[in-house]
CSV table of C-alpha atoms and ligand atoms in Angstrom, one decimal:
chain,number,residue,atom,x,y,z
A,1,MET,CA,-15.9,7.3,-18.6
A,2,SER,CA,-13.9,8.2,-15.4
A,3,THR,CA,-10.1,7.7,-15.3
A,4,ALA,CA,-7.9,8.0,-12.2
A,5,VAL,CA,-4.2,7.2,-11.1
A,6,ALA,CA,-3.1,6.1,-7.7
A,7,HIS,CA,0.4,5.2,-6.5
A,8,PRO,CA,1.6,2.6,-4.0
A,9,ASN,CA,2.3,3.6,-0.6
A,10,ILE,CA,5.0,1.8,1.8
A,11,ALA,CA,4.1,1.9,5.7
A,12,LEU,CA,6.5,2.9,8.1
A,13,ILE,CA,4.3,1.7,11.0
A,14,LYS,CA,2.6,-1.4,9.5
A,15,TYR,CA,-1.0,-2.2,9.1
A,16,TRP,CA,-1.3,-6.1,10.1
A,17,GLY,CA,-4.5,-7.4,11.3
A,18,LYS,CA,-8.2,-6.7,11.3
A,19,ARG,CA,-10.6,-6.1,14.2
A,20,ASP,CA,-13.6,-6.5,11.5
A,21,ASP,CA,-12.7,-8.3,8.4
A,22,ASP,CA,-16.0,-7.2,6.7
A,23,LEU,CA,-15.5,-3.4,7.0
A,24,ILE,CA,-11.8,-3.7,6.9
A,25,LEU,CA,-11.3,-2.0,10.2
A,26,PRO,CA,-7.8,-2.4,11.5
A,27,ALA,CA,-6.6,-3.6,14.7
A,28,THR,CA,-4.4,-0.6,15.0
A,29,GLY,CA,-3.5,2.7,13.1
A,30,SER,CA,-0.6,2.8,10.6
A,31,LEU,CA,1.6,5.4,9.0
A,32,SER,CA,2.9,5.5,5.3
A,33,LEU,CA,4.4,7.3,2.5
A,34,THR,CA,2.7,7.3,-0.8
A,35,LEU,CA,5.2,7.1,-3.6
A,36,ASP,CA,6.0,8.6,-7.0
A,37,VAL,CA,6.6,5.5,-8.8
A,38,PHE,CA,4.6,2.4,-10.0
A,39,PRO,CA,1.4,4.2,-10.7
A,40,THR,CA,-2.0,2.0,-11.3
A,41,THR,CA,-4.4,3.7,-13.9
A,42,THR,CA,-7.9,2.7,-14.0
A,43,THR,CA,-10.7,3.5,-16.2
A,44,VAL,CA,-14.5,2.9,-15.1
A,45,THR,CA,-17.0,3.1,-17.9
A,46,LEU,CA,-20.6,2.4,-17.2
A,47,ASP,CA,-22.4,0.1,-19.4
A,48,PRO,CA,-26.5,0.3,-19.1
A,49,HIS,CA,-26.7,-2.8,-21.6
A,50,ALA,CA,-24.4,-5.2,-19.6
A,51,ASP,CA,-25.6,-7.9,-17.1
A,52,ALA,CA,-22.2,-8.2,-15.4
A,53,ASP,CA,-19.3,-6.1,-14.9
A,54,ARG,CA,-16.3,-6.6,-17.1
A,55,VAL,CA,-12.7,-6.3,-15.7
A,56,VAL,CA,-9.5,-6.2,-17.7
A,57,PHE,CA,-6.1,-6.2,-16.0
A,58,ASP,CA,-3.1,-5.1,-18.1
A,59,GLY,CA,-5.1,-5.8,-21.2
A,60,ALA,CA,-6.2,-9.3,-20.2
A,61,PRO,CA,-9.7,-10.5,-18.8
A,62,ALA,CA,-9.1,-10.5,-14.9
A,63,GLU,CA,-9.0,-13.9,-12.9
A,64,PRO,CA,-12.4,-14.9,-11.7
A,65,ARG,CA,-11.2,-14.1,-8.0
A,66,ALA,CA,-9.9,-10.7,-9.0
A,67,ALA,CA,-12.8,-9.9,-11.0
A,68,ALA,CA,-15.1,-10.9,-8.1
A,69,ARG,CA,-13.3,-8.9,-5.7
A,70,ILE,CA,-13.7,-5.7,-7.9
A,71,THR,CA,-17.6,-6.4,-8.3
A,72,THR,CA,-18.0,-6.7,-4.6
A,73,PHE,CA,-16.4,-3.3,-4.3
A,74,LEU,CA,-18.4,-1.7,-7.2
A,75,ASP,CA,-21.7,-3.0,-5.5
A,76,LEU,CA,-20.6,-1.0,-2.5
A,77,VAL,CA,-20.5,2.2,-4.8
A,78,ARG,CA,-23.6,1.2,-6.5
A,79,ALA,CA,-25.4,0.9,-3.3
A,80,GLN,CA,-24.2,4.7,-2.5
A,81,ALA,CA,-25.0,5.9,-5.7
A,82,GLY,CA,-28.6,4.0,-5.6
A,83,VAL,CA,-28.0,2.4,-9.0
A,84,THR,CA,-27.4,-1.1,-10.5
A,85,THR,CA,-25.6,-0.3,-13.7
A,86,ARG,CA,-22.7,-2.5,-14.5
A,87,ALA,CA,-19.3,-1.1,-15.4
A,88,HIS,CA,-16.3,-2.0,-17.6
A,89,VAL,CA,-13.1,-1.7,-15.6
A,90,ASP,CA,-9.8,-1.4,-17.2
A,91,THR,CA,-6.8,-1.1,-15.0
A,92,ARG,CA,-3.2,-1.0,-15.8
A,93,ASN,CA,-0.5,-1.5,-13.3
A,94,SER,CA,3.3,-0.6,-13.7
A,95,VAL,CA,4.1,-2.6,-10.5
A,96,PRO,CA,4.3,-6.4,-10.2
A,97,THR,CA,1.1,-7.5,-9.0
A,98,GLY,CA,0.9,-9.6,-5.6
A,99,ALA,CA,4.8,-9.0,-4.9
A,100,GLY,CA,4.4,-7.2,-1.8
A,101,LEU,CA,4.8,-4.0,-3.6
A,102,ALA,CA,1.5,-2.7,-2.7
A,103,SER,CA,-0.6,-3.1,-5.9
A,104,SER,CA,-3.7,-3.7,-4.0
A,105,ALA,CA,-3.1,-0.2,-2.4
A,106,SER,CA,-2.8,1.7,-5.7
A,107,GLY,CA,-5.3,-0.6,-7.2
A,108,PHE,CA,-8.2,-0.1,-5.0
A,109,ALA,CA,-7.4,3.7,-4.5
A,110,ALA,CA,-7.5,4.2,-8.2
A,111,LEU,CA,-10.6,2.2,-8.5
A,112,ALA,CA,-12.4,4.1,-5.7
A,113,VAL,CA,-11.6,7.4,-7.2
A,114,ALA,CA,-12.5,6.4,-10.7
A,115,ALA,CA,-15.7,4.4,-9.7
A,116,ALA,CA,-16.9,7.1,-7.5
A,117,ASP,CA,-16.8,9.7,-10.3
A,118,ALA,CA,-18.3,7.3,-12.8
A,119,TYR,CA,-21.3,6.7,-10.6
A,120,GLY,CA,-21.8,10.5,-9.8
A,121,LEU,CA,-20.7,10.3,-6.0
A,122,ASP,CA,-19.4,13.6,-4.9
A,123,LEU,CA,-17.0,12.4,-2.2
A,124,ASP,CA,-14.3,14.3,-0.3
A,125,GLU,CA,-10.8,13.1,0.4
A,126,GLN,CA,-12.0,11.4,3.7
A,127,ALA,CA,-14.8,9.6,2.1
A,128,LEU,CA,-12.9,8.6,-0.9
A,129,SER,CA,-10.3,7.2,1.6
A,130,ARG,CA,-12.9,5.2,3.6
A,131,LEU,CA,-14.3,3.8,0.4
A,132,ALA,CA,-10.7,2.8,-0.9
A,133,ARG,CA,-10.3,0.8,2.6
A,134,ARG,CA,-13.3,-1.4,2.1
A,135,GLY,CA,-11.4,-2.8,-1.2
A,136,SER,CA,-8.0,-3.2,0.4
A,137,GLY,CA,-7.1,-1.5,3.7
A,138,SER,CA,-3.7,-0.1,2.9
A,139,ALA,CA,-5.3,1.4,-0.2
A,140,CYS,CA,-7.0,4.1,2.2
A,141,ARG,CA,-3.5,5.6,2.5
A,142,SER,CA,-2.8,5.9,-1.4
A,143,VAL,CA,-5.7,8.4,-1.6
A,144,ILE,CA,-3.6,10.8,0.3
A,145,ALA,CA,-0.5,12.4,-0.9
A,146,GLY,CA,2.9,11.9,0.8
A,147,THR,CA,2.9,10.8,4.4
A,148,ALA,CA,-0.5,9.5,5.6
A,149,ILE,CA,-1.8,8.4,8.9
A,150,TRP,CA,-4.8,5.9,9.0
A,151,HIS,CA,-6.6,6.3,12.1
A,152,ALA,CA,-7.9,2.7,13.2
A,153,GLY,CA,-11.2,4.0,14.1
A,154,THR,CA,-13.9,2.2,15.6
A,155,ASP,CA,-16.5,1.9,12.8
A,156,ASP,CA,-16.7,2.7,9.1
A,157,ALA,CA,-17.1,6.3,9.6
A,158,THR,CA,-14.0,6.8,11.9
A,159,SER,CA,-11.5,4.8,9.9
A,160,TYR,CA,-9.8,6.6,7.2
A,161,ALA,CA,-6.4,8.2,6.3
A,162,GLU,CA,-5.3,11.9,6.3
A,163,PRO,CA,-2.1,13.7,5.6
A,164,VAL,CA,0.5,14.0,8.5
A,165,ALA,CA,3.1,16.6,8.6
A,166,GLY,CA,6.8,15.8,9.2
A,167,PRO,CA,10.2,15.7,7.6
A,168,ALA,CA,10.5,15.1,3.9
A,169,LEU,CA,10.9,11.4,3.2
A,170,GLY,CA,12.2,9.3,0.3
A,171,MET,CA,12.8,5.7,-0.3
A,172,VAL,CA,14.8,3.3,-2.3
A,173,ILE,CA,13.1,0.0,-3.1
A,174,ALA,CA,15.3,-3.2,-3.7
A,175,VAL,CA,13.4,-5.7,-5.8
A,176,VAL,CA,14.5,-8.8,-4.6
A,177,ASP,CA,11.7,-10.9,-6.3
A,178,ALA,CA,8.9,-9.5,-8.5
A,179,GLY,CA,7.1,-12.9,-8.5
A,180,ALA,CA,3.5,-13.3,-6.8
A,181,LYS,CA,3.7,-14.4,-3.3
A,182,ALA,CA,2.7,-17.7,-2.0
A,183,VAL,CA,0.3,-16.5,0.8
A,184,SER,CA,-1.8,-13.4,0.4
A,185,SER,CA,-1.7,-10.6,2.9
A,186,ARG,CA,-5.4,-10.9,3.6
A,187,GLU,CA,-4.9,-14.6,4.5
A,188,ALA,CA,-1.7,-14.4,6.3
A,189,MET,CA,-3.2,-11.6,8.7
A,190,ILE,CA,-6.1,-14.0,9.5
A,191,ARG,CA,-3.6,-16.8,10.4
A,192,THR,CA,-1.4,-14.4,12.4
A,193,ARG,CA,-4.4,-13.4,14.6
A,194,ASP,CA,-5.5,-16.8,14.9
A,195,THR,CA,-2.3,-18.9,15.4
A,196,SER,CA,0.5,-16.8,16.1
A,197,PRO,CA,1.4,-16.5,20.0
A,198,TYR,CA,2.8,-12.9,19.3
A,199,ALA,CA,-0.2,-11.3,17.7
A,200,ASP,CA,-1.6,-9.6,20.8
A,201,ALA,CA,2.0,-8.1,21.7
A,202,TRP,CA,2.1,-7.0,17.9
A,203,VAL,CA,-1.0,-5.3,18.2
A,204,ARG,CA,0.0,-3.5,21.8
A,205,SER,CA,3.4,-2.4,20.6
A,206,THR,CA,2.2,-1.1,17.3
A,207,ALA,CA,-0.4,1.2,18.8
A,208,ASP,CA,2.7,2.2,21.0
A,209,ASP,CA,5.0,2.7,17.7
A,210,LEU,CA,2.5,4.7,16.1
A,211,GLU,CA,2.2,7.2,18.9
A,212,ALA,CA,6.0,7.2,19.4
A,213,VAL,CA,6.2,8.0,15.3
A,214,ARG,CA,3.6,10.7,15.6
A,215,ARG,CA,5.6,12.5,18.1
A,216,ALA,CA,8.7,11.9,16.1
A,217,PHE,CA,7.0,13.6,13.0
A,218,ALA,CA,5.7,16.4,15.0
A,219,ARG,CA,9.4,17.1,16.1
A,220,GLN,CA,11.0,16.3,12.9
A,221,ASP,CA,13.1,13.7,14.3
A,222,PHE,CA,14.4,11.6,11.3
A,223,THR,CA,16.5,9.3,13.5
A,224,ALA,CA,13.4,8.2,15.9
A,225,ILE,CA,11.2,7.7,12.7
A,226,GLY,CA,13.7,5.5,11.0
A,227,GLU,CA,14.5,3.4,14.2
A,228,LEU,CA,10.8,2.8,14.8
A,229,THR,CA,10.2,2.0,11.2
A,230,GLU,CA,12.7,-0.6,11.1
A,231,SER,CA,11.9,-2.1,14.3
A,232,ASN,CA,8.2,-2.2,13.7
A,233,ALA,CA,8.7,-4.2,10.2
A,234,LEU,CA,10.8,-6.7,12.0
A,235,ARG,CA,8.2,-7.1,14.8
A,236,MET,CA,5.7,-7.7,12.1
A,237,HIS,CA,7.6,-10.4,10.2
A,238,ALA,CA,8.4,-12.0,13.7
A,239,ALA,CA,4.8,-12.2,14.4
A,240,ILE,CA,4.0,-13.7,11.1
A,241,MET,CA,7.0,-16.3,11.1
A,242,ALA,CA,5.4,-17.6,14.4
A,243,CYS,CA,2.1,-18.5,12.7
A,244,ARG,CA,1.2,-22.3,12.3
A,245,PRO,CA,1.7,-23.3,9.5
A,246,PRO,CA,4.6,-20.7,9.3
A,247,ILE,CA,4.8,-18.1,6.7
A,248,ARG,CA,8.1,-16.4,5.9
A,249,TYR,CA,8.2,-13.6,3.5
A,250,LEU,CA,11.6,-12.6,4.0
A,251,ALA,CA,14.3,-14.3,2.0
A,252,PRO,CA,17.9,-14.8,2.8
A,253,ARG,CA,18.6,-11.8,0.5
A,254,SER,CA,16.0,-9.6,2.3
A,255,VAL,CA,17.7,-10.3,5.7
A,256,ALA,CA,21.0,-9.5,4.0
A,257,LEU,CA,19.4,-6.0,2.9
A,258,PHE,CA,18.6,-5.3,6.6
A,259,ASP,CA,22.3,-5.8,7.5
A,260,GLU,CA,23.2,-3.3,4.4
A,261,ALA,CA,21.0,-0.7,6.1
A,262,ALA,CA,23.0,-0.9,9.3
A,263,ARG,CA,26.2,-0.8,7.1
A,264,LEU,CA,25.0,2.4,5.5
A,265,ARG,CA,24.3,3.8,9.0
A,266,ALA,CA,27.7,2.9,10.2
A,267,ALA,CA,28.9,4.9,7.1
A,268,GLY,CA,27.2,7.8,8.1
A,269,LEU,CA,24.2,7.6,5.8
A,270,ALA,CA,20.8,7.5,7.5
A,271,ALA,CA,18.9,4.7,6.0
A,272,TYR,CA,16.4,2.2,7.6
A,273,ALA,CA,15.0,-0.9,6.1
A,274,THR,CA,11.3,-2.1,5.8
A,275,ALA,CA,9.6,-4.8,4.0
A,276,ASP,CA,5.9,-5.6,3.4
A,277,ALA,CA,4.3,-9.1,2.9
A,278,GLY,CA,7.0,-10.2,0.4
A,279,PRO,CA,10.8,-10.5,0.1
A,280,ASN,CA,11.4,-6.9,-1.2
A,281,VAL,CA,13.2,-4.4,1.1
A,282,VAL,CA,12.4,-0.7,1.1
A,283,PHE,CA,15.1,1.8,2.3
A,284,VAL,CA,13.4,4.9,4.2
A,285,CYS,CA,15.6,7.9,4.2
A,286,ARG,CA,15.5,11.8,4.1
A,287,ASP,CA,14.3,12.9,0.7
A,288,ALA,CA,17.6,14.8,0.3
A,289,ASP,CA,19.4,11.5,0.6
A,290,VAL,CA,17.5,9.4,-1.8
A,291,GLU,CA,20.3,9.6,-4.7
A,292,ALA,CA,23.1,8.9,-2.2
A,293,VAL,CA,21.3,5.9,-0.7
A,294,HIS,CA,20.5,4.6,-4.4
A,295,GLY,CA,24.1,5.1,-5.2
A,296,ALA,CA,25.6,3.5,-2.3
A,297,LEU,CA,23.2,0.4,-2.5
A,298,ALA,CA,24.1,0.2,-6.4
A,299,GLU,CA,27.7,-0.3,-5.6
A,300,ARG,CA,26.7,-3.7,-3.8
A,301,PHE,CA,23.4,-4.6,-5.3
A,302,GLU,CA,22.4,-4.9,-9.1
A,303,GLY,CA,21.6,-1.3,-10.0
A,304,ASP,CA,18.7,-2.2,-12.2
A,305,ARG,CA,16.6,-3.7,-9.5
A,306,LEU,CA,16.9,-0.6,-7.3
A,307,VAL,CA,14.1,2.1,-7.6
A,308,ALA,CA,14.6,5.5,-6.1
A,309,ALA,CA,11.2,7.0,-5.1
A,310,HIS,CA,10.0,10.5,-3.6
A,311,ALA,CA,6.7,11.4,-2.0
A,312,GLY,CA,4.0,11.2,-4.6
A,313,PRO,CA,0.4,12.7,-5.2
A,314,GLY,CA,-2.7,10.9,-3.8
A,315,ALA,CA,-5.1,9.2,-6.0
A,316,HIS,CA,-6.8,11.7,-8.5
A,317,LEU,CA,-8.8,11.7,-11.6
A,318,ILE,CA,-7.1,12.3,-14.7
A,319,ASP,CA,-8.5,13.4,-18.4
A,320,GLY,CA,-8.5,9.7,-20.0
A,321,ALA,CA,-10.7,10.7,-23.1
A,322,HIS,CA,-7.6,11.1,-25.4
A,323,LEU,CA,-5.7,8.3,-24.1
A,324,ILE,CA,-4.8,5.4,-26.5
A,325,ASP,CA,-3.5,2.6,-24.2
A,326,GLY,CA,-2.1,2.2,-20.8
A,327,ALA,CA,1.7,2.6,-21.7
A,328,HIS,CA,0.5,6.0,-22.7
A,329,VAL,CA,-1.1,6.6,-19.6
A,330,ILE,CA,1.8,6.0,-17.5
A,331,ASP,CA,4.1,8.2,-19.7
A,332,GLU,CA,1.8,11.0,-19.2
A,333,VAL,CA,1.6,10.6,-15.6
A,334,ARG,CA,5.5,10.4,-15.1
A,335,SER,CA,6.3,13.5,-17.4
B,401,DP6,C1,2.2,-5.5,4.9
B,401,DP6,O1,-3.9,-3.7,2.5
B,401,DP6,O2,-3.2,-5.7,1.3
B,401,DP6,O3,1.6,-4.0,3.2
B,401,DP6,O4,-6.8,-5.0,3.8
B,401,DP6,O5,-6.5,-7.4,3.6
B,401,DP6,O6,-6.3,-6.0,1.5
B,401,DP6,P1,-6.1,-6.1,3.0
B,401,DP6,O7,-4.5,-6.1,3.3
B,401,DP6,P2,-3.6,-5.2,2.6
B,401,DP6,O8,-2.3,-5.4,3.8
B,401,DP6,C2,-1.1,-4.8,3.5
B,401,DP6,C3,-0.1,-5.1,4.7
B,401,DP6,C4,1.2,-4.6,4.6
B,401,DP6,C5,1.3,-3.5,5.6
B,401,DP6,C6,1.0,-2.1,5.3
B,401,DP6,O9,1.0,-1.6,4.2
B,401,DP6,O10,0.6,-1.3,6.2
């Protein structure tokens, strides 16, 4: 039995589009911050007597589609390990699943680390990142602590995330809607590539943004990092909105929160907005400013729906033997 914990990551320069759908090779590299909130805890137990994997999400049997995606992932691990033994997977999320709060990133990062250990694979961080990528692209970055760059690469061996040095960053998440999104990232990425007239421009400009943000990280230039972050997110949403049939993830409230970031900056607080494939908006700031940004937003936005976050650990194994239930796991990790 192997138990791993992983946290979601939020990209400053986004991954949106694949050059290889099967290997999950991205069209461009991306750059993110792994957070210290909303952990996923996953236990993998091998069952030599079972003829199928058994998957439990938050205490209930997983939906057939979600369970099939986990079995497909475990098949990759089993192929590497040279065994066919089935497994019991128990996963607990403290983040609303499918709400654009990156639950697939923490989910597949935790699963990769727990399954690799359960099946006896001895993988280093780079190999774990490559493995997690096969479950969900953004999961390769949740294997890494703090700020991570995912190198697009050209094949399975060269597409992985690794740490990137730069200024200490923090985030404040504004939960606009915690419900599941209507169109999954996976489907929406394909539709963007196939139908958005801005798809090629998105890929070209994101490759440029990534280079620019790398230089900004190297010279610890937070203003440039923030400006590139906000602009890159809006370009991604512009490309998505131009799909046919159209997809629009940003709600009116989300757009108002982008204005809120501009208001904070005008008041002297350096905060920049970003949003993934959902209506929630994430404010990126210097780590030392997290509480100030949280406080300023709480004055104008319901405080209970704002979550302050700092850099968090990469996916890692924990001693799960004594754990009673998932809630207990999460308390352990946070304390
Ligand atoms: C908007 O990693 O969920 O959050 O590889 O198809 O599983 P798949 O997609 P996924 O997409 C994440 C998209 C994003 C941007 C990002 O995290 O970089």
